[in-house]
Short mmCIF file of C-alpha atoms in Angstrom, two decimals:
data_model
loop_
_atom_site.label_atom_id
_atom_site.label_comp_id
_atom_site.label_asym_id
_atom_site.label_seq_id
_atom_site.Cartn_x
_atom_site.Cartn_y
_atom_site.Cartn_z
CA UNK L 25 90.89 112.24 130.84
CA UNK L 26 88.71 109.18 130.75
CA UNK L 27 90.49 106.19 129.14
CA UNK L 28 89.80 104.83 125.86
CA UNK L 29 89.12 100.56 125.17
CA UNK L 30 91.41 99.81 122.60
CA UNK L 31 91.14 95.93 121.14
CA UNK L 32 93.36 96.24 118.34
CA UNK L 33 97.35 95.46 118.78
CA UNK L 34 99.04 97.72 117.00
CA UNK L 35 101.51 96.31 114.13
CA UNK L 36 104.62 98.62 115.67
CA UNK L 37 107.52 97.82 118.09
CA UNK L 38 107.25 98.98 121.56
CA UNK L 39 109.88 101.59 120.56
CA UNK L 40 108.22 102.51 117.48
CA UNK L 41 105.21 103.60 119.70
CA UNK L 42 107.61 105.45 122.41
CA UNK L 43 108.95 107.23 119.04
CA UNK L 44 105.45 108.55 117.44
CA UNK L 45 104.53 109.35 121.47
CA UNK L 46 107.94 111.94 121.55
CA UNK L 47 107.57 113.15 118.63
CA UNK L 48 103.91 114.10 118.77
CA UNK L 49 104.49 115.70 122.46
CA UNK L 50 107.58 117.73 121.28
CA UNK L 51 105.29 119.53 118.37
CA UNK L 52 102.71 119.79 121.60
CA UNK L 53 104.85 121.15 124.00
CA UNK L 54 106.79 123.31 121.23
CA UNK L 55 103.39 124.61 119.72
CA UNK L 56 102.09 125.63 123.28
CA UNK L 57 105.54 127.77 124.21
CA UNK L 58 104.91 129.39 120.29
CA UNK L 59 101.71 130.50 121.91
CA UNK L 60 103.34 131.73 125.08
CA UNK L 61 105.95 133.52 123.52
CA UNK L 62 103.08 135.21 120.71
CA UNK L 63 101.34 136.67 123.55
CA UNK L 64 104.71 138.23 125.50
CA UNK L 65 104.83 139.62 121.67
CA UNK L 66 107.92 137.76 120.64
CA UNK L 67 106.64 136.30 117.91
CA UNK L 68 104.97 139.07 115.67
CA UNK L 69 103.16 138.69 112.74
CA UNK L 70 100.66 135.55 111.79
CA UNK L 71 101.36 132.18 113.95
CA UNK L 72 99.66 129.04 112.84
CA UNK L 73 99.76 126.34 115.53
CA UNK L 74 99.28 122.66 115.27
CA UNK L 75 97.94 121.37 118.17
CA UNK L 76 95.90 118.83 117.72
CA UNK L 77 96.95 117.64 114.19
CA UNK L 78 100.40 116.10 115.49
CA UNK L 79 99.62 112.46 114.33
CA UNK L 80 99.36 113.50 110.52
CA UNK L 81 102.65 114.73 109.99
CA UNK L 82 104.35 112.10 112.50
CA UNK L 83 102.36 109.29 110.80
CA UNK L 84 103.68 110.39 107.43
CA UNK L 85 107.07 110.79 108.43
CA UNK L 86 106.92 107.35 109.52
CA UNK L 87 106.05 105.92 106.15
CA UNK L 88 109.28 108.67 104.68
CA UNK L 89 112.56 107.56 103.90
CA UNK L 90 115.93 109.29 103.48
CA UNK L 91 115.60 111.69 100.62
CA UNK L 92 111.68 111.98 100.11
CA UNK L 93 110.68 115.42 100.50
CA UNK L 94 107.94 117.78 102.28
CA UNK L 95 106.19 120.76 101.55
CA UNK L 96 103.45 122.31 103.27
CA UNK L 97 101.48 125.69 103.89
CA UNK L 98 102.16 128.12 106.37
CA UNK L 99 101.09 125.96 109.59
CA UNK L 100 104.21 124.35 109.36
CA UNK L 101 105.83 124.36 112.76
CA UNK L 102 105.38 120.60 112.75
CA UNK L 103 106.48 119.26 109.97
CA UNK L 104 109.75 121.07 110.38
CA UNK L 105 110.00 119.50 114.17
CA UNK L 106 109.01 115.69 112.50
CA UNK L 107 111.26 115.85 109.68
CA UNK L 108 114.11 116.31 112.28
CA UNK L 109 114.73 120.20 112.11
CA UNK L 110 116.37 121.76 115.22
CA UNK L 111 113.56 123.08 117.56
CA UNK L 112 116.10 125.82 118.74
CA UNK L 113 116.79 126.61 115.27
CA UNK L 114 112.45 126.62 114.81
CA UNK L 115 112.36 128.96 117.49
CA UNK L 116 114.52 131.21 116.59
CA UNK L 117 113.13 131.83 113.29
CA UNK L 118 109.37 132.21 114.65
CA UNK L 119 111.01 135.28 116.82
CA UNK L 120 112.76 136.92 113.97
CA UNK L 121 116.06 136.12 115.53
CA UNK L 122 119.90 135.52 113.61
CA UNK L 123 119.71 131.79 115.24
CA UNK L 124 116.93 130.97 113.06
CA UNK L 125 116.95 128.34 110.41
CA UNK L 126 116.21 131.02 107.37
CA UNK L 127 118.35 133.58 109.86
CA UNK L 128 114.97 135.28 111.35
CA UNK L 129 114.30 136.45 107.86
CA UNK L 130 111.14 133.59 107.09
CA UNK L 131 109.67 133.86 110.46
CA UNK L 132 106.70 131.83 111.16
CA UNK L 133 105.25 131.48 107.59
CA UNK L 134 108.53 130.74 105.74
CA UNK L 135 111.27 128.36 106.56
CA UNK L 136 113.21 125.82 104.79
CA UNK L 137 115.88 123.23 104.94
CA UNK L 138 117.71 122.33 102.36
CA UNK L 139 119.34 119.58 104.72
CA UNK L 140 115.98 117.87 105.54
CA UNK L 141 114.32 117.96 102.18
CA UNK L 142 112.01 120.55 103.46
CA UNK L 143 110.52 123.54 101.22
CA UNK L 144 108.58 125.42 103.53
CA UNK L 145 106.08 126.84 104.57
CA UNK L 146 104.31 129.20 101.99
CA UNK L 147 101.57 131.77 102.79
CA UNK L 148 99.46 132.15 99.75
CA UNK L 149 96.88 129.59 100.29
CA UNK L 150 97.12 126.31 97.28
CA UNK L 151 100.68 127.78 96.37
CA UNK L 152 102.65 124.95 97.62
CA UNK L 153 100.65 122.17 95.65
CA UNK L 154 102.21 122.63 92.00
CA UNK L 155 105.54 123.63 93.86
CA UNK L 156 105.16 119.90 95.53
CA UNK L 157 104.65 118.27 91.88
CA UNK L 158 107.35 120.44 90.54
CA UNK L 159 109.71 118.42 93.25
CA UNK L 160 108.17 115.15 92.62
CA UNK L 161 108.54 116.09 88.63
CA UNK L 162 112.73 116.57 89.50
CA UNK L 163 113.13 113.34 91.11
CA UNK L 164 111.21 111.02 88.30
CA UNK L 165 113.90 112.85 86.15
CA UNK L 166 116.72 112.06 88.25
CA UNK L 167 115.38 108.34 88.56
CA UNK L 168 116.01 108.63 92.26
CA UNK L 169 112.81 106.62 93.59
CA UNK L 170 112.24 109.86 95.79
CA UNK L 171 108.52 110.96 96.65
CA UNK L 172 107.21 114.14 97.65
CA UNK L 173 104.42 114.52 100.44
CA UNK L 174 102.64 118.03 99.26
CA UNK L 175 100.39 119.23 102.18
CA UNK L 176 97.74 121.31 101.88
CA UNK L 177 94.03 121.94 103.94
CA UNK L 178 90.56 121.66 103.16
CA UNK L 179 89.93 124.97 101.89
CA UNK L 180 93.14 125.45 100.04
CA UNK L 181 91.49 122.20 98.29
CA UNK L 182 89.15 124.58 96.15
CA UNK L 183 91.74 126.48 94.45
CA UNK L 184 91.74 125.79 91.08
CA UNK L 185 95.88 125.38 90.91
CA UNK L 186 95.04 122.33 93.12
CA UNK L 187 93.14 120.96 89.95
CA UNK L 188 95.87 122.10 87.22
CA UNK L 189 98.64 120.15 89.37
CA UNK L 190 96.29 116.98 89.94
CA UNK L 191 95.78 117.09 85.85
CA UNK L 192 99.86 117.41 85.24
CA UNK L 193 100.75 114.92 88.16
CA UNK L 194 98.29 111.93 86.62
CA UNK L 195 99.46 112.96 83.44
CA UNK L 196 103.25 112.67 83.78
CA UNK L 197 102.99 109.68 86.80
CA UNK L 198 104.75 112.28 89.46
CA UNK L 199 105.87 110.30 92.70
CA UNK L 200 103.48 112.58 94.73
CA UNK L 201 101.76 112.09 97.42
CA UNK L 202 98.76 114.63 98.00
CA UNK L 203 97.93 114.99 101.74
CA UNK L 204 94.80 117.08 102.44
CA UNK L 205 95.34 117.85 105.45
CA UNK L 206 91.33 118.14 106.95
CA UNK L 207 90.78 120.04 109.83
CA UNK L 208 87.38 120.55 108.63
CA UNK L 209 87.29 124.42 109.08
CA UNK L 210 89.83 125.94 106.53
CA UNK L 211 90.31 129.39 108.07
CA UNK L 212 87.01 129.41 110.02
CA UNK L 213 84.26 128.37 107.76
CA UNK L 214 83.19 125.14 108.47
CA UNK L 215 83.48 122.33 105.70
CA UNK L 216 79.97 121.73 104.61
CA UNK L 217 78.97 125.56 104.06
CA UNK L 218 82.55 125.98 102.05
CA UNK L 219 82.73 122.14 99.92
CA UNK L 220 80.33 121.15 97.55
CA UNK L 221 81.56 117.36 98.39
CA UNK L 222 81.78 115.88 101.86
CA UNK L 223 85.00 113.75 101.03
CA UNK L 224 87.81 115.91 98.94
CA UNK L 225 89.58 113.08 97.77
CA UNK L 226 87.09 111.67 95.80
CA UNK L 227 87.90 114.94 93.67
CA UNK L 228 91.14 112.80 92.16
CA UNK L 229 88.90 110.49 90.05
CA UNK L 230 88.18 112.73 87.21
CA UNK L 231 91.96 112.69 87.00
CA UNK L 232 92.22 108.89 87.37
CA UNK L 233 94.32 109.46 90.86
CA UNK L 234 93.76 106.93 93.49
CA UNK L 235 93.09 107.60 97.11
CA UNK L 236 91.63 106.81 100.50
CA UNK L 237 90.17 108.52 103.74
CA UNK L 238 92.47 108.26 106.84
CA UNK L 239 91.12 108.42 110.69
CA UNK L 240 94.35 111.70 111.69
CA UNK L 241 93.65 111.33 114.97
CA UNK L 242 95.50 107.93 115.32
CA UNK L 243 99.26 108.17 114.22
CA UNK L 244 99.14 104.19 113.37
CA UNK L 245 96.34 104.66 110.53
CA UNK L 246 98.09 107.59 109.22
CA UNK L 247 101.22 105.25 109.14
CA UNK L 248 99.80 102.45 107.14
CA UNK L 249 97.92 104.61 104.71
CA UNK L 250 101.21 106.69 104.32
CA UNK L 251 102.88 102.99 103.26
CA UNK L 252 100.53 102.26 100.93
CA UNK L 253 100.27 105.55 99.23
CA UNK L 254 104.82 105.86 99.15
CA UNK L 255 104.82 102.47 97.66
CA UNK L 256 101.98 103.24 94.98
CA UNK L 257 104.21 106.38 94.00
CA UNK L 258 107.68 104.09 93.99
CA UNK L 259 106.37 101.70 91.97
CA UNK L 260 105.63 104.11 89.04
CA UNK L 261 102.04 104.05 89.06
CA UNK L 262 101.74 107.98 89.62
CA UNK L 263 100.39 110.18 92.37
CA UNK L 264 98.27 109.35 95.33
CA UNK L 265 95.90 111.93 97.42
CA UNK L 266 95.17 111.14 101.29
CA UNK L 267 92.58 112.68 102.83
CA UNK L 268 93.84 112.89 106.42
CA UNK L 269 90.36 114.09 108.73
CA UNK L 270 91.96 115.90 111.65
CA UNK L 271 90.96 118.58 114.35
CA UNK L 272 93.51 121.75 115.25
CA UNK L 273 92.47 122.70 119.01
CA UNK L 274 93.43 126.89 118.87
CA UNK L 275 91.98 129.03 116.18
CA UNK L 276 93.33 129.55 112.83
CA UNK L 277 96.01 131.89 113.88
CA UNK L 278 96.67 133.25 117.24
CA UNK L 279 94.62 136.34 116.26
CA UNK L 280 91.74 134.17 116.00
CA UNK L 281 88.93 133.41 118.69
CA UNK L 282 87.18 130.78 116.62
CA UNK L 283 83.88 131.62 117.82
CA UNK L 284 82.65 129.79 115.02
CA UNK L 285 82.71 126.33 117.23
CA UNK L 286 81.56 125.95 120.55
CA UNK L 287 84.11 124.96 123.41
CA UNK L 288 81.97 121.84 123.93
CA UNK L 289 82.89 120.47 120.39
CA UNK L 290 86.29 120.96 121.32
CA UNK L 291 86.83 119.41 124.50
CA UNK L 292 84.53 116.50 123.00
CA UNK L 293 87.67 115.99 120.32
CA UNK L 294 90.12 116.34 122.96
CA UNK L 295 88.97 113.21 125.35
CA UNK L 296 87.61 111.09 122.79
CA UNK L 297 90.16 111.54 120.20
CA UNK L 298 93.07 113.41 120.84
CA UNK L 299 96.36 111.71 119.17
CA UNK L 300 98.61 111.43 121.98
CA UNK L 301 96.62 110.49 124.73
CA UNK L 302 95.88 107.19 122.02
CA UNK L 303 99.67 106.62 121.85
CA UNK L 304 100.22 107.09 125.76
CA UNK L 305 96.77 104.49 126.23
CA UNK L 306 98.77 101.86 123.86
CA UNK L 307 101.77 101.95 125.40
CA UNK L 308 100.39 101.44 129.18
CA UNK L 309 97.63 99.10 128.64
CA UNK L 310 100.21 97.52 126.22
CA UNK L 311 102.67 97.42 129.11
CA UNK L 312 105.40 99.04 126.80
CA UNK L 313 105.99 101.82 129.21
CA UNK L 314 105.26 102.45 132.86
CA UNK L 315 103.63 106.19 134.30
CA UNK L 316 107.10 106.86 135.47
CA UNK L 317 108.42 106.26 131.80
CA UNK L 318 105.95 108.49 130.00
CA UNK L 319 106.59 111.13 132.85
CA UNK L 320 110.50 110.97 132.44
CA UNK L 321 109.25 111.66 128.36
CA UNK L 322 107.24 114.47 129.37
CA UNK L 323 110.03 116.18 131.02
CA UNK L 324 112.89 115.53 128.67
CA UNK L 325 110.54 117.22 126.35
CA UNK L 326 109.86 120.59 128.22
CA UNK L 327 113.47 120.99 128.61
CA UNK L 328 113.76 121.02 124.99
CA UNK L 329 111.49 123.34 124.61
CA UNK L 330 112.15 125.41 127.41
CA UNK L 331 115.73 125.35 125.81
CA UNK L 332 114.73 126.30 122.77
CA UNK L 333 112.54 128.89 123.72
CA UNK L 334 115.93 130.48 125.81
CA UNK L 335 118.02 130.32 122.68
CA UNK L 336 115.40 132.34 120.38
CA UNK L 337 115.44 134.83 123.09
CA UNK L 338 119.10 135.22 123.25
CA UNK L 339 119.91 134.95 119.64
CA UNK L 340 120.40 138.60 118.32
CA UNK L 341 118.41 140.18 115.66
CA UNK L 342 119.95 140.20 111.91
CA UNK L 343 121.68 142.92 111.31
CA UNK L 344 120.86 145.14 108.56
CA UNK L 345 123.28 143.49 106.07
CA UNK L 346 121.38 140.57 106.14
CA UNK L 347 119.04 142.41 103.66
CA UNK L 348 121.52 141.68 100.94
CA UNK L 349 122.03 138.04 101.69
CA UNK L 350 120.18 135.33 99.99
CA UNK L 351 118.84 137.52 97.10
CA UNK L 352 119.11 135.90 93.92
CA UNK L 353 118.36 138.00 90.25
#
């Protein structure tokens, strides 16, 4: 990959840059391994990978504090890892094993962690948006200063329940950051062919909700915008919308050949805008790390992912008795 010239100095420490590099690389390598396990038949059902979008969740997690909540759609593995959920537990859930974070009963699309304040992974398009507002309502009611990050895609942005939620969130000044992860293709239709407006965040204006567009391939830009949005919410000013322009390198799911775009388009984004390569360049040109340092990080991440994969294969499947646990009436 040709080096990109970077003129603006990052307003973060060398250690922070290394942390973002490591976290994005963990998501990238984890998703690559998940794709391999899917191809081997060890992951069943749907599997939606986050490759290319790593800077979005890593940047926003850098703007969060302990106790903040997050909720998203079925493209959720990156969000789990970014908020600190154990890679082995995540991978074992993907393979439907008892060692998974939902005991192998949720799979790729339905995973939760009360400890990490991660409320899913939801399979119904847009359904997580009103639930996210509900989480924010709880924070406001308890007056605990918490903020909820509610993620959804450009395709889900056309769901009616999104606008019902905008209205209620604005009416009640809920501390929720609505994050539109705009990877430009929804399931497989380009935004220009499915959405009447070029910039989706403007739709919040009808409800008095401020927002902005963010470069989702730059983790530092996402972090900066996230801090602004979070400060707005914590100040009691109500919701905020971040439309984060990003790009996924793989199809909508592992079963999608992505014939609606060219290989040249994907390769161009990889060469010019890859979020991990961007931070790698900042580390090297700023002399914050050497090539050997980054190779050591890559080796460490590969070992973590390989261990997670082995754990997911060795963990047993749930027993029949598990059918009767975690049931609420």
